[in-house]
CSV table of C-alpha atoms in Angstrom, one decimal:
chain,number,residue,atom,x,y,z
A,24,MET,CA,13.2,22.2,-7.0
A,25,THR,CA,14.9,19.9,-9.2
A,26,ILE,CA,13.8,16.2,-10.1
A,27,ASP,CA,15.8,13.5,-11.4
A,28,GLY,CA,14.4,10.1,-13.9
A,29,ARG,CA,15.3,7.4,-10.7
A,30,THR,CA,13.6,10.0,-8.5
A,31,LEU,CA,10.2,10.4,-10.7
A,32,TYR,CA,9.6,6.4,-12.3
A,33,ALA,CA,10.2,5.7,-8.2
A,34,THR,CA,7.3,7.6,-7.0
A,35,LEU,CA,5.9,7.1,-9.6
A,36,LEU,CA,5.8,3.3,-9.4
A,37,GLY,CA,5.8,3.5,-5.8
A,38,LEU,CA,9.0,2.3,-4.8
A,39,LYS,CA,10.0,2.3,-0.9
A,40,ALA,CA,13.2,0.9,1.0
A,41,PRO,CA,15.5,-1.5,-0.2
A,42,TRP,CA,14.6,-1.5,-4.0
A,43,GLU,CA,15.7,0.7,-6.0
A,44,ILE,CA,15.6,2.9,-9.3
A,45,THR,CA,19.0,1.9,-11.5
A,46,ASP,CA,19.3,2.9,-14.5
A,47,VAL,CA,16.0,4.7,-16.5
A,48,GLU,CA,16.7,4.6,-20.5
A,49,LEU,CA,14.5,6.2,-23.8
A,50,LYS,CA,15.0,3.9,-26.4
A,51,GLN,CA,14.2,5.6,-30.1
A,52,PRO,CA,13.5,3.7,-31.8
A,53,PRO,CA,11.2,1.4,-30.9
A,54,GLY,CA,10.4,4.7,-28.8
A,55,GLU,CA,9.9,3.4,-25.4
A,56,VAL,CA,11.1,4.5,-21.8
A,57,HIS,CA,13.3,1.4,-20.1
A,58,ILE,CA,13.9,1.3,-15.4
A,59,ARG,CA,15.7,-1.4,-14.4
A,60,VAL,CA,14.9,-1.9,-11.0
A,61,ALA,CA,17.5,-4.0,-8.5
A,62,LEU,CA,17.7,-4.5,-4.7
A,63,PRO,CA,20.9,-3.9,-2.7
A,64,GLN,CA,23.2,-7.0,-2.4
A,65,ASP,CA,23.8,-6.6,1.0
A,66,THR,CA,19.4,-7.0,1.9
A,67,PHE,CA,18.1,-8.8,4.6
A,68,TRP,CA,16.3,-11.8,3.3
A,69,VAL,CA,12.8,-13.3,4.9
A,70,CYS,CA,9.7,-15.0,3.2
A,71,PRO,CA,6.6,-13.5,1.7
A,72,GLN,CA,4.7,-15.7,4.5
A,73,CYS,CA,6.3,-15.9,7.4
A,74,ASN,CA,8.5,-13.5,7.7
A,75,SER,CA,11.7,-15.9,8.3
A,76,ALA,CA,14.9,-15.6,7.5
A,77,ALA,CA,15.3,-17.5,4.2
A,78,PRO,CA,19.0,-17.8,1.3
A,79,ILE,CA,18.2,-17.1,-1.6
A,80,HIS,CA,17.5,-20.0,-3.9
A,81,ASP,CA,18.1,-17.9,-7.6
A,82,HIS,CA,16.9,-14.8,-9.5
A,83,GLN,CA,14.7,-14.5,-12.5
A,84,GLU,CA,15.2,-11.7,-15.2
A,85,ARG,CA,11.1,-10.5,-15.4
A,86,ARG,CA,9.5,-7.5,-17.5
A,87,TRP,CA,6.5,-5.9,-17.0
A,88,ARG,CA,4.4,-3.5,-19.0
A,89,HIS,CA,3.8,-0.7,-16.9
A,90,LEU,CA,2.0,2.3,-17.4
A,91,ASP,CA,2.9,5.1,-20.7
A,92,THR,CA,4.9,7.6,-19.6
A,93,CYS,CA,3.8,10.5,-21.7
A,94,GLN,CA,3.3,9.0,-25.0
A,95,TYR,CA,6.4,6.3,-24.7
A,96,PRO,CA,5.5,2.7,-23.5
A,97,THR,CA,7.0,1.9,-20.1
A,98,VAL,CA,9.3,-1.0,-19.6
A,99,VAL,CA,9.9,-1.9,-16.1
A,100,HIS,CA,13.4,-4.7,-15.3
A,101,ALA,CA,14.6,-6.4,-12.4
A,102,ARG,CA,15.6,-9.3,-11.2
A,103,VAL,CA,13.9,-10.8,-9.2
A,104,PRO,CA,15.3,-13.4,-5.9
A,105,ARG,CA,13.6,-16.5,-5.3
A,106,LEU,CA,13.6,-17.5,-1.1
A,107,ASN,CA,14.5,-20.8,0.1
A,108,CYS,CA,11.9,-20.2,3.2
A,109,PRO,CA,12.7,-23.5,5.4
A,110,THR,CA,9.0,-24.5,5.3
A,111,HIS,CA,6.8,-22.9,2.3
A,112,GLY,CA,9.5,-23.5,0.1
A,113,VAL,CA,11.3,-22.0,-2.7
A,114,LYS,CA,8.6,-18.5,-3.1
A,115,GLN,CA,9.5,-15.6,-5.2
A,116,LEU,CA,9.5,-12.5,-3.6
A,117,PRO,CA,6.2,-10.3,-3.7
A,118,VAL,CA,7.0,-7.2,-6.0
A,119,PRO,CA,5.6,-3.6,-5.4
A,120,TRP,CA,5.2,-2.5,-9.2
A,121,ALA,CA,3.3,-5.7,-10.6
A,122,GLU,CA,0.5,-5.6,-8.2
A,123,ALA,CA,-2.2,-4.4,-11.1
A,124,ASP,CA,-3.8,-2.4,-7.9
A,125,GLY,CA,-1.5,-0.7,-7.0
A,126,ILE,CA,-1.1,0.2,-10.6
A,127,MET,CA,-4.5,1.5,-11.6
A,128,ARG,CA,-5.4,3.5,-7.6
A,129,ARG,CA,-2.1,6.1,-8.7
A,130,GLN,CA,-3.2,6.3,-12.3
A,131,VAL,CA,-6.9,7.6,-10.5
A,132,ALA,CA,-5.9,9.3,-7.8
A,133,ARG,CA,-3.6,11.2,-10.0
A,134,GLY,CA,-5.9,11.8,-12.1
A,135,LEU,CA,-8.6,12.7,-9.7
A,136,GLU,CA,-6.7,15.0,-8.2
A,137,ARG,CA,-6.5,17.4,-12.3
A,138,ARG,CA,-10.0,16.3,-12.9
A,139,GLN,CA,-12.8,19.3,-12.9
A,140,LEU,CA,-16.6,19.3,-12.3
A,141,GLU,CA,-19.0,21.3,-14.0
A,142,ALA,CA,-22.6,20.7,-13.5
A,143,PRO,CA,-24.1,18.9,-17.1
A,144,ARG,CA,-26.4,20.8,-19.3
A,145,HIS,CA,-28.6,18.9,-20.6
A,146,ALA,CA,-29.2,14.7,-19.9
A,147,GLY,CA,-31.0,12.7,-22.0
A,148,VAL,CA,-33.0,8.9,-21.0
A,149,ASP,CA,-34.8,6.1,-23.9
A,150,GLU,CA,-35.6,2.5,-23.4
A,151,THR,CA,-33.9,0.2,-26.1
A,152,SER,CA,-33.8,-3.7,-26.8
A,153,PHE,CA,-32.6,-5.8,-25.8
A,154,GLN,CA,-31.4,-8.6,-27.9
A,155,LYS,CA,-34.1,-8.7,-30.2
A,156,ARG,CA,-36.5,-9.4,-27.5
A,157,HIS,CA,-39.0,-7.5,-24.8
A,158,GLU,CA,-36.5,-7.3,-22.8
A,159,TYR,CA,-35.7,-3.2,-22.6
A,160,VAL,CA,-31.9,-1.5,-21.5
A,161,THR,CA,-32.3,2.0,-19.8
A,162,VAL,CA,-29.9,5.0,-21.5
A,163,ALA,CA,-28.4,7.5,-19.8
A,164,ARG,CA,-26.3,10.2,-21.1
A,165,ARG,CA,-25.5,13.4,-20.5
A,166,TRP,CA,-24.3,16.6,-22.1
A,167,MET,CA,-21.4,18.8,-20.6
A,168,ALA,CA,-21.6,22.5,-20.9
A,169,SER,CA,-17.7,21.6,-22.8
A,170,GLY,CA,-20.0,19.4,-25.4
A,171,ARG,CA,-17.7,16.1,-23.7
A,172,ALA,CA,-19.9,13.6,-22.9
């Protein structure tokens, strides 16, 4: 199966219609991946709070630092519309890739899919004084068969 850069990054960012990747560029130097995300011109706009029809107030060019692509820092660029809701006033349209929780969940899910469980070979438990007082904390450590903790 062949996949192009736009489709790859749309999947990695968790993009859903109407958002789309318009450009993916590797800048050398400084060694960064720049992704441009846009909305089609004919998109129907609604207030993010009440879902009422809302005209565009303006656009703001924004940048977000995303997870690295291999060793390259990845930057997402988008002109995000601000909508003028008759009830709530000017509101920025939310963008799905800027939700840190979504980024974290996708990254953890990808990591867990690759993870291979192995039983620890050794375990150690110790107590140590905390801040030079008579307060103690318990420290536990495990050693895997591969030598990693």
